[in-house]
PDB file of C-alpha atoms and ligand atoms in Angstrom:
ATOM      1  CA  MET A 137       6.984  17.323 -13.349  1.00 64.00           C
ATOM      2  CA  ASN A 138       4.378  14.655 -12.791  1.00 81.00           C
ATOM      3  CA  ILE A 139       5.284  12.404  -9.921  1.00 94.00           C
ATOM      4  CA  LEU A 140       3.053   9.593 -11.229  1.00 97.00           C
ATOM      5  CA  LEU A 141       4.339   7.455 -14.098  1.00 98.00           C
ATOM      6  CA  PRO A 142       1.529   5.718 -16.005  1.00 98.00           C
ATOM      7  CA  VAL A 143       1.906   2.179 -17.323  1.00 98.00           C
ATOM      8  CA  ASN A 144      -0.157   1.767 -20.478  1.00 98.00           C
ATOM      9  CA  SER A 145       2.076  -0.762 -22.206  1.00 98.00           C
ATOM     10  CA  VAL A 146       4.922  -3.101 -21.242  1.00 98.00           C
ATOM     11  CA  GLU A 147       7.390  -0.476 -22.500  1.00 98.00           C
ATOM     12  CA  ASP A 148       6.239   1.816 -19.680  1.00 98.00           C
ATOM     13  CA  ILE A 149       7.451  -0.586 -16.981  1.00 98.00           C
ATOM     14  CA  LEU A 150      10.566   0.932 -15.425  1.00 98.00           C
ATOM     15  CA  PRO A 151      13.653  -0.985 -16.619  1.00 97.00           C
ATOM     16  CA  GLU A 152      14.758  -1.967 -13.112  1.00 97.00           C
ATOM     17  CA  TYR A 153      11.470  -3.851 -12.629  1.00 98.00           C
ATOM     18  CA  VAL A 154      11.210  -5.573 -16.018  1.00 97.00           C
ATOM     19  CA  GLY A 155      11.205  -9.351 -15.637  1.00 96.00           C
ATOM     20  CA  THR A 156      10.381  -9.123 -11.918  1.00 98.00           C
ATOM     21  CA  PRO A 157       7.115  -9.790 -10.073  1.00 98.00           C
ATOM     22  CA  ILE A 158       6.709  -5.994  -9.887  1.00 98.00           C
ATOM     23  CA  GLY A 159       6.626  -5.750 -13.684  1.00 98.00           C
ATOM     24  CA  LEU A 160       4.210  -8.689 -13.740  1.00 98.00           C
ATOM     25  CA  LEU A 161       1.902  -6.946 -11.290  1.00 98.00           C
ATOM     26  CA  PHE A 162       1.539  -4.090 -13.787  1.00 98.00           C
ATOM     27  CA  GLU A 163       0.995  -6.526 -16.640  1.00 98.00           C
ATOM     28  CA  TYR A 164      -1.795  -8.309 -14.756  1.00 98.00           C
ATOM     29  CA  HIS A 165      -3.448  -5.305 -13.205  1.00 98.00           C
ATOM     30  CA  ASN A 166      -3.093  -2.594 -15.863  1.00 98.00           C
ATOM     31  CA  LEU A 167      -2.475  -4.542 -19.056  1.00 98.00           C
ATOM     32  CA  ASN A 168      -4.749  -7.571 -18.714  1.00 97.00           C
ATOM     33  CA  ARG A 169      -2.034 -10.159 -19.133  1.00 98.00           C
ATOM     34  CA  PRO A 170      -3.673 -13.620 -18.993  1.00 98.00           C
ATOM     35  CA  PHE A 171      -3.305 -15.170 -15.546  1.00 98.00           C
ATOM     36  CA  GLU A 172      -0.676 -17.814 -14.972  1.00 97.00           C
ATOM     37  CA  ASN A 173      -0.768 -20.436 -12.228  1.00 96.00           C
ATOM     38  CA  TYR A 174       1.346 -19.902  -9.145  1.00 98.00           C
ATOM     39  CA  GLU A 175       2.232 -22.438  -6.517  1.00 97.00           C
ATOM     40  CA  LYS A 176       3.717 -19.839  -4.209  1.00 97.00           C
ATOM     41  CA  ALA A 177       3.677 -16.097  -3.675  1.00 98.00           C
ATOM     42  CA  GLN A 178       6.023 -14.009  -5.821  1.00 98.00           C
ATOM     43  CA  LEU A 179       5.431 -10.626  -4.269  1.00 98.00           C
ATOM     44  CA  LEU A 180       4.475  -8.873  -1.058  1.00 98.00           C
ATOM     45  CA  VAL A 181       1.951  -6.074  -1.520  1.00 98.00           C
ATOM     46  CA  GLY A 182       1.478  -3.427   1.165  1.00 98.00           C
ATOM     47  CA  MET A 183      -1.668  -1.443   0.441  1.00 97.00           C
ATOM     48  CA  CYS A 184      -4.303   0.632   2.187  1.00 96.00           C
ATOM     49  CA  MET A 185      -7.335  -1.010   3.799  1.00 94.00           C
ATOM     50  CA  ASP A 186      -9.546   1.311   1.701  1.00 93.00           C
ATOM     51  CA  ASN A 187     -12.543  -0.563   0.273  1.00 92.00           C
ATOM     52  CA  ARG A 188     -12.285   1.099  -3.158  1.00 89.00           C
ATOM     53  CA  LYS A 189      -9.169  -0.842  -4.101  1.00 89.00           C
ATOM     54  CA  HIS A 190      -8.916  -4.314  -5.533  1.00 91.00           C
ATOM     55  CA  LEU A 191      -5.944  -5.794  -7.380  1.00 97.00           C
ATOM     56  CA  HIS A 192      -6.447  -7.788 -10.550  1.00 97.00           C
ATOM     57  CA  ILE A 193      -3.896 -10.565  -9.993  1.00 98.00           C
ATOM     58  CA  PRO A 194      -3.801 -14.374 -10.201  1.00 98.00           C
ATOM     59  CA  GLU A 195      -4.435 -16.603  -7.193  1.00 97.00           C
ATOM     60  CA  ASN A 196      -1.379 -17.264  -5.052  1.00 97.00           C
ATOM     61  CA  PHE A 197       0.551 -14.450  -6.759  1.00 98.00           C
ATOM     62  CA  ALA A 198       1.000 -12.183  -3.748  1.00 98.00           C
ATOM     63  CA  PHE A 199       0.935 -11.828  -0.007  1.00 98.00           C
ATOM     64  CA  ILE A 200      -1.098  -8.733   0.801  1.00 97.00           C
ATOM     65  CA  ILE A 201      -0.845  -6.698   3.986  1.00 97.00           C
ATOM     66  CA  ARG A 202      -3.540  -4.071   4.166  1.00 96.00           C
ATOM     67  CA  SER A 203      -3.376  -1.229   6.653  1.00 94.00           C
ATOM     68  CA  GLY A 204      -4.406   2.418   6.750  1.00 93.00           C
ATOM     69  CA  GLY A 205      -2.332   4.355   4.204  1.00 94.00           C
ATOM     70  CA  ALA A 206      -0.236   1.241   3.351  1.00 95.00           C
ATOM     71  CA  ASN A 207       1.655   1.995   6.538  1.00 95.00           C
ATOM     72  CA  LEU A 208       3.781  -1.063   7.365  1.00 96.00           C
ATOM     73  CA  ARG A 209       5.518   0.428  10.388  1.00 94.00           C
ATOM     74  CA  TYR A 210       3.324  -1.684  12.677  1.00 94.00           C
ATOM     75  CA  SER A 211       3.281  -4.775  10.475  1.00 96.00           C
ATOM     76  CA  GLU A 212       6.972  -5.447  10.314  1.00 95.00           C
ATOM     77  CA  PHE A 213       6.822  -8.979  11.671  1.00 97.00           C
ATOM     78  CA  LYS A 214       4.453  -9.881   8.831  1.00 97.00           C
ATOM     79  CA  VAL A 215       6.818  -8.318   6.308  1.00 98.00           C
ATOM     80  CA  SER A 216       9.681 -10.349   7.756  1.00 98.00           C
ATOM     81  CA  TYR A 217       7.550 -13.482   7.651  1.00 98.00           C
ATOM     82  CA  ALA A 218       6.691 -13.039   3.960  1.00 98.00           C
ATOM     83  CA  ILE A 219      10.388 -12.611   3.197  1.00 98.00           C
ATOM     84  CA  ALA A 220      11.866 -15.236   5.500  1.00 98.00           C
ATOM     85  CA  VAL A 221       9.270 -17.986   5.331  1.00 98.00           C
ATOM     86  CA  GLY A 222       7.422 -17.023   2.153  1.00 97.00           C
ATOM     87  CA  SER A 223      10.704 -16.483   0.248  1.00 97.00           C
ATOM     88  CA  VAL A 224       9.444 -13.293  -1.346  1.00 98.00           C
ATOM     89  CA  SER A 225      12.149 -10.893  -2.487  1.00 98.00           C
ATOM     90  CA  HIS A 226      10.015  -8.144  -4.055  1.00 98.00           C
ATOM     91  CA  ILE A 227       7.694  -5.695  -2.329  1.00 98.00           C
ATOM     92  CA  VAL A 228       5.382  -3.000  -3.639  1.00 98.00           C
ATOM     93  CA  LEU A 229       3.899  -0.289  -1.463  1.00 98.00           C
ATOM     94  CA  ILE A 230       0.697   1.081  -2.938  1.00 98.00           C
ATOM     95  CA  GLY A 231      -0.678   4.436  -1.851  1.00 97.00           C
ATOM     96  CA  HIS A 232      -3.830   5.911  -3.360  1.00 96.00           C
ATOM     97  CA  ASN A 233      -5.629   9.190  -3.884  1.00 95.00           C
ATOM     98  CA  ASN A 234      -8.184  10.469  -1.345  1.00 94.00           C
ATOM     99  CA  CYS A 235      -6.671   8.367   1.403  1.00 95.00           C
ATOM    100  CA  GLY A 236      -8.470   8.596   4.746  1.00 93.00           C
ATOM    101  CA  MET A 237      -5.146   8.523   6.604  1.00 94.00           C
ATOM    102  CA  VAL A 238      -4.257  11.960   5.196  1.00 95.00           C
ATOM    103  CA  ASN A 239      -5.210  14.773   7.573  1.00 93.00           C
ATOM    104  CA  LEU A 240      -6.659  12.385  10.126  1.00 92.00           C
ATOM    105  CA  ILE A 241      -6.977  15.166  12.664  1.00 91.00           C
ATOM    106  CA  ALA A 242      -9.765  16.707  10.573  1.00 93.00           C
ATOM    107  CA  ARG A 243     -11.789  13.517  11.146  1.00 94.00           C
ATOM    108  CA  GLU A 244     -11.510  13.602  14.905  1.00 96.00           C
ATOM    109  CA  PRO A 245     -15.116  14.676  15.604  1.00 97.00           C
ATOM    110  CA  GLU A 246     -16.479  12.119  13.132  1.00 96.00           C
ATOM    111  CA  PHE A 247     -14.222   9.400  14.569  1.00 97.00           C
ATOM    112  CA  ILE A 248     -15.283  10.048  18.148  1.00 97.00           C
ATOM    113  CA  ARG A 249     -18.968  10.348  17.309  1.00 97.00           C
ATOM    114  CA  GLY A 250     -18.736   7.098  15.334  1.00 97.00           C
ATOM    115  CA  LEU A 251     -17.148   5.156  18.174  1.00 98.00           C
ATOM    116  CA  VAL A 252     -19.710   6.462  20.624  1.00 98.00           C
ATOM    117  CA  GLU A 253     -22.762   5.918  18.419  1.00 97.00           C
ATOM    118  CA  THR A 254     -21.778   2.825  16.467  1.00 98.00           C
ATOM    119  CA  ALA A 255     -19.589   0.942  18.908  1.00 97.00           C
ATOM    120  CA  GLY A 256     -21.026   2.109  22.233  1.00 98.00           C
ATOM    121  CA  TRP A 257     -17.826   3.686  23.597  1.00 98.00           C
ATOM    122  CA  GLU A 258     -17.707   6.342  26.282  1.00 98.00           C
ATOM    123  CA  LYS A 259     -16.856   9.719  24.751  1.00 97.00           C
ATOM    124  CA  GLU A 260     -13.747  10.197  26.937  1.00 97.00           C
ATOM    125  CA  ARG A 261     -12.337   6.807  26.015  1.00 97.00           C
ATOM    126  CA  ALA A 262     -12.962   7.504  22.325  1.00 97.00           C
ATOM    127  CA  GLU A 263     -11.115  10.835  22.595  1.00 97.00           C
ATOM    128  CA  GLU A 264      -8.182   9.233  24.365  1.00 97.00           C
ATOM    129  CA  HIS A 265      -8.052   6.452  21.793  1.00 97.00           C
ATOM    130  CA  PHE A 266      -7.995   8.933  18.934  1.00 97.00           C
ATOM    131  CA  MET A 267      -5.325  11.109  20.510  1.00 95.00           C
ATOM    132  CA  HIS A 268      -3.143   8.105  21.229  1.00 96.00           C
ATOM    133  CA  PHE A 269      -3.308   6.488  17.792  1.00 94.00           C
ATOM    134  CA  ALA A 270      -3.946   9.270  15.272  1.00 95.00           C
ATOM    135  CA  PRO A 271      -0.313  10.504  15.276  1.00 92.00           C
ATOM    136  CA  MET A 272       0.879   6.942  14.599  1.00 92.00           C
ATOM    137  CA  PHE A 273      -1.395   6.506  11.603  1.00 93.00           C
ATOM    138  CA  GLU A 274      -1.366   9.991  10.090  1.00 93.00           C
ATOM    139  CA  ILE A 275       0.496   9.813   6.765  1.00 93.00           C
ATOM    140  CA  GLY A 276       0.542  13.487   5.783  1.00 91.00           C
ATOM    141  CA  ASN A 277       0.592  13.067   2.015  1.00 92.00           C
ATOM    142  CA  GLU A 278       0.015   9.854   0.058  1.00 94.00           C
ATOM    143  CA  THR A 279       2.989   9.906  -2.316  1.00 96.00           C
ATOM    144  CA  ASP A 280       5.510  11.410   0.124  1.00 95.00           C
ATOM    145  CA  PHE A 281       4.551   8.807   2.681  1.00 96.00           C
ATOM    146  CA  ILE A 282       4.959   5.906   0.240  1.00 97.00           C
ATOM    147  CA  LEU A 283       8.367   7.229  -0.846  1.00 97.00           C
ATOM    148  CA  SER A 284       9.564   7.526   2.734  1.00 96.00           C
ATOM    149  CA  GLU A 285       8.227   4.067   3.642  1.00 96.00           C
ATOM    150  CA  THR A 286      10.020   2.667   0.589  1.00 97.00           C
ATOM    151  CA  LYS A 287      13.296   4.205   1.760  1.00 97.00           C
ATOM    152  CA  ARG A 288      12.799   2.951   5.284  1.00 97.00           C
ATOM    153  CA  LEU A 289      12.065  -0.616   4.169  1.00 98.00           C
ATOM    154  CA  ARG A 290      15.003  -0.652   1.730  1.00 98.00           C
ATOM    155  CA  LEU A 291      17.306   0.133   4.646  1.00 98.00           C
ATOM    156  CA  ARG A 292      15.652  -2.485   6.804  1.00 97.00           C
ATOM    157  CA  TYR A 293      15.722  -5.226   4.122  1.00 98.00           C
ATOM    158  CA  PRO A 294      18.699  -4.352   1.910  1.00 98.00           C
ATOM    159  CA  LYS A 295      18.486  -7.359  -0.431  1.00 98.00           C
ATOM    160  CA  ILE A 296      14.779  -6.894  -1.188  1.00 98.00           C
ATOM    161  CA  ILE A 297      13.600  -4.972  -4.275  1.00 98.00           C
ATOM    162  CA  ILE A 298      10.937  -2.444  -3.270  1.00 98.00           C
ATOM    163  CA  ALA A 299       8.872  -0.195  -5.521  1.00 98.00           C
ATOM    164  CA  PRO A 300       6.658   2.769  -4.581  1.00 98.00           C
ATOM    165  CA  LEU A 301       3.303   2.658  -6.408  1.00 98.00           C
ATOM    166  CA  TYR A 302       0.069   4.611  -6.537  1.00 97.00           C
ATOM    167  CA  TYR A 303      -3.510   3.489  -7.154  1.00 97.00           C
ATOM    168  CA  ARG A 304      -6.015   5.880  -8.682  1.00 96.00           C
ATOM    169  CA  VAL A 305      -9.392   4.934  -7.261  1.00 95.00           C
ATOM    170  CA  GLU A 306     -11.493   6.478 -10.071  1.00 95.00           C
ATOM    171  CA  ASP A 307     -10.261   4.051 -12.722  1.00 96.00           C
ATOM    172  CA  ASN A 308      -8.256   1.480 -10.711  1.00 96.00           C
ATOM    173  CA  GLU A 309      -5.044   2.305 -12.589  1.00 97.00           C
ATOM    174  CA  LEU A 310      -1.683   1.573 -11.009  1.00 98.00           C
ATOM    175  CA  PHE A 311       1.246   3.989 -11.435  1.00 98.00           C
ATOM    176  CA  PHE A 312       4.856   4.088 -10.433  1.00 98.00           C
ATOM    177  CA  ILE A 313       5.735   6.978  -8.139  1.00 98.00           C
ATOM    178  CA  ARG A 314       8.742   8.803  -9.545  1.00 97.00           C
ATOM    179  CA  GLU A 315      11.722   8.762  -7.193  1.00 96.00           C
ATOM    180  CA  ASN A 316      14.144  11.697  -6.688  1.00 80.00           C
TER     181      ASN A 316
HETATM  182 ZN1  LIG V 650      -6.155   4.877   2.175  1.00 53.61          ZN
END
């Protein structure tokens, strides 16, 4: 069973998201719906900082929090702000393939060398930094992580509608991640 659900037409939008900003995101990004004008944000997007990703959406349509692996565990105040002050009641979490936050430990030598050579850090400090933060930012597997973050945020913000999504970097397509 494929865990990724493609959206190639409006009929592919999951019924629970039809008529919501989440459905609109798919229409704008995947289906080239003409842009409308927005005075205020409709949606909060949590997505990876990865440079290969860019959403095709109108101005003002969404708040976007970008962090490694779309991990919002350390951005919760910003999530609360978008909801409380920005009046957003829909969130999407967007993971993607080939995410650098998967199997971080394999990048340890590269990470340490990079901090030493590019940033001028002492090797010991770079090692300590990696060991301290890597476990916090490791996501294990892109889709599993997004599903578990979705569950966590639904418990935290029970009245907010949250959808787990996936971005394929080769062709910039957005998918739903199948739940259950
Ligand atoms: Zn990533």
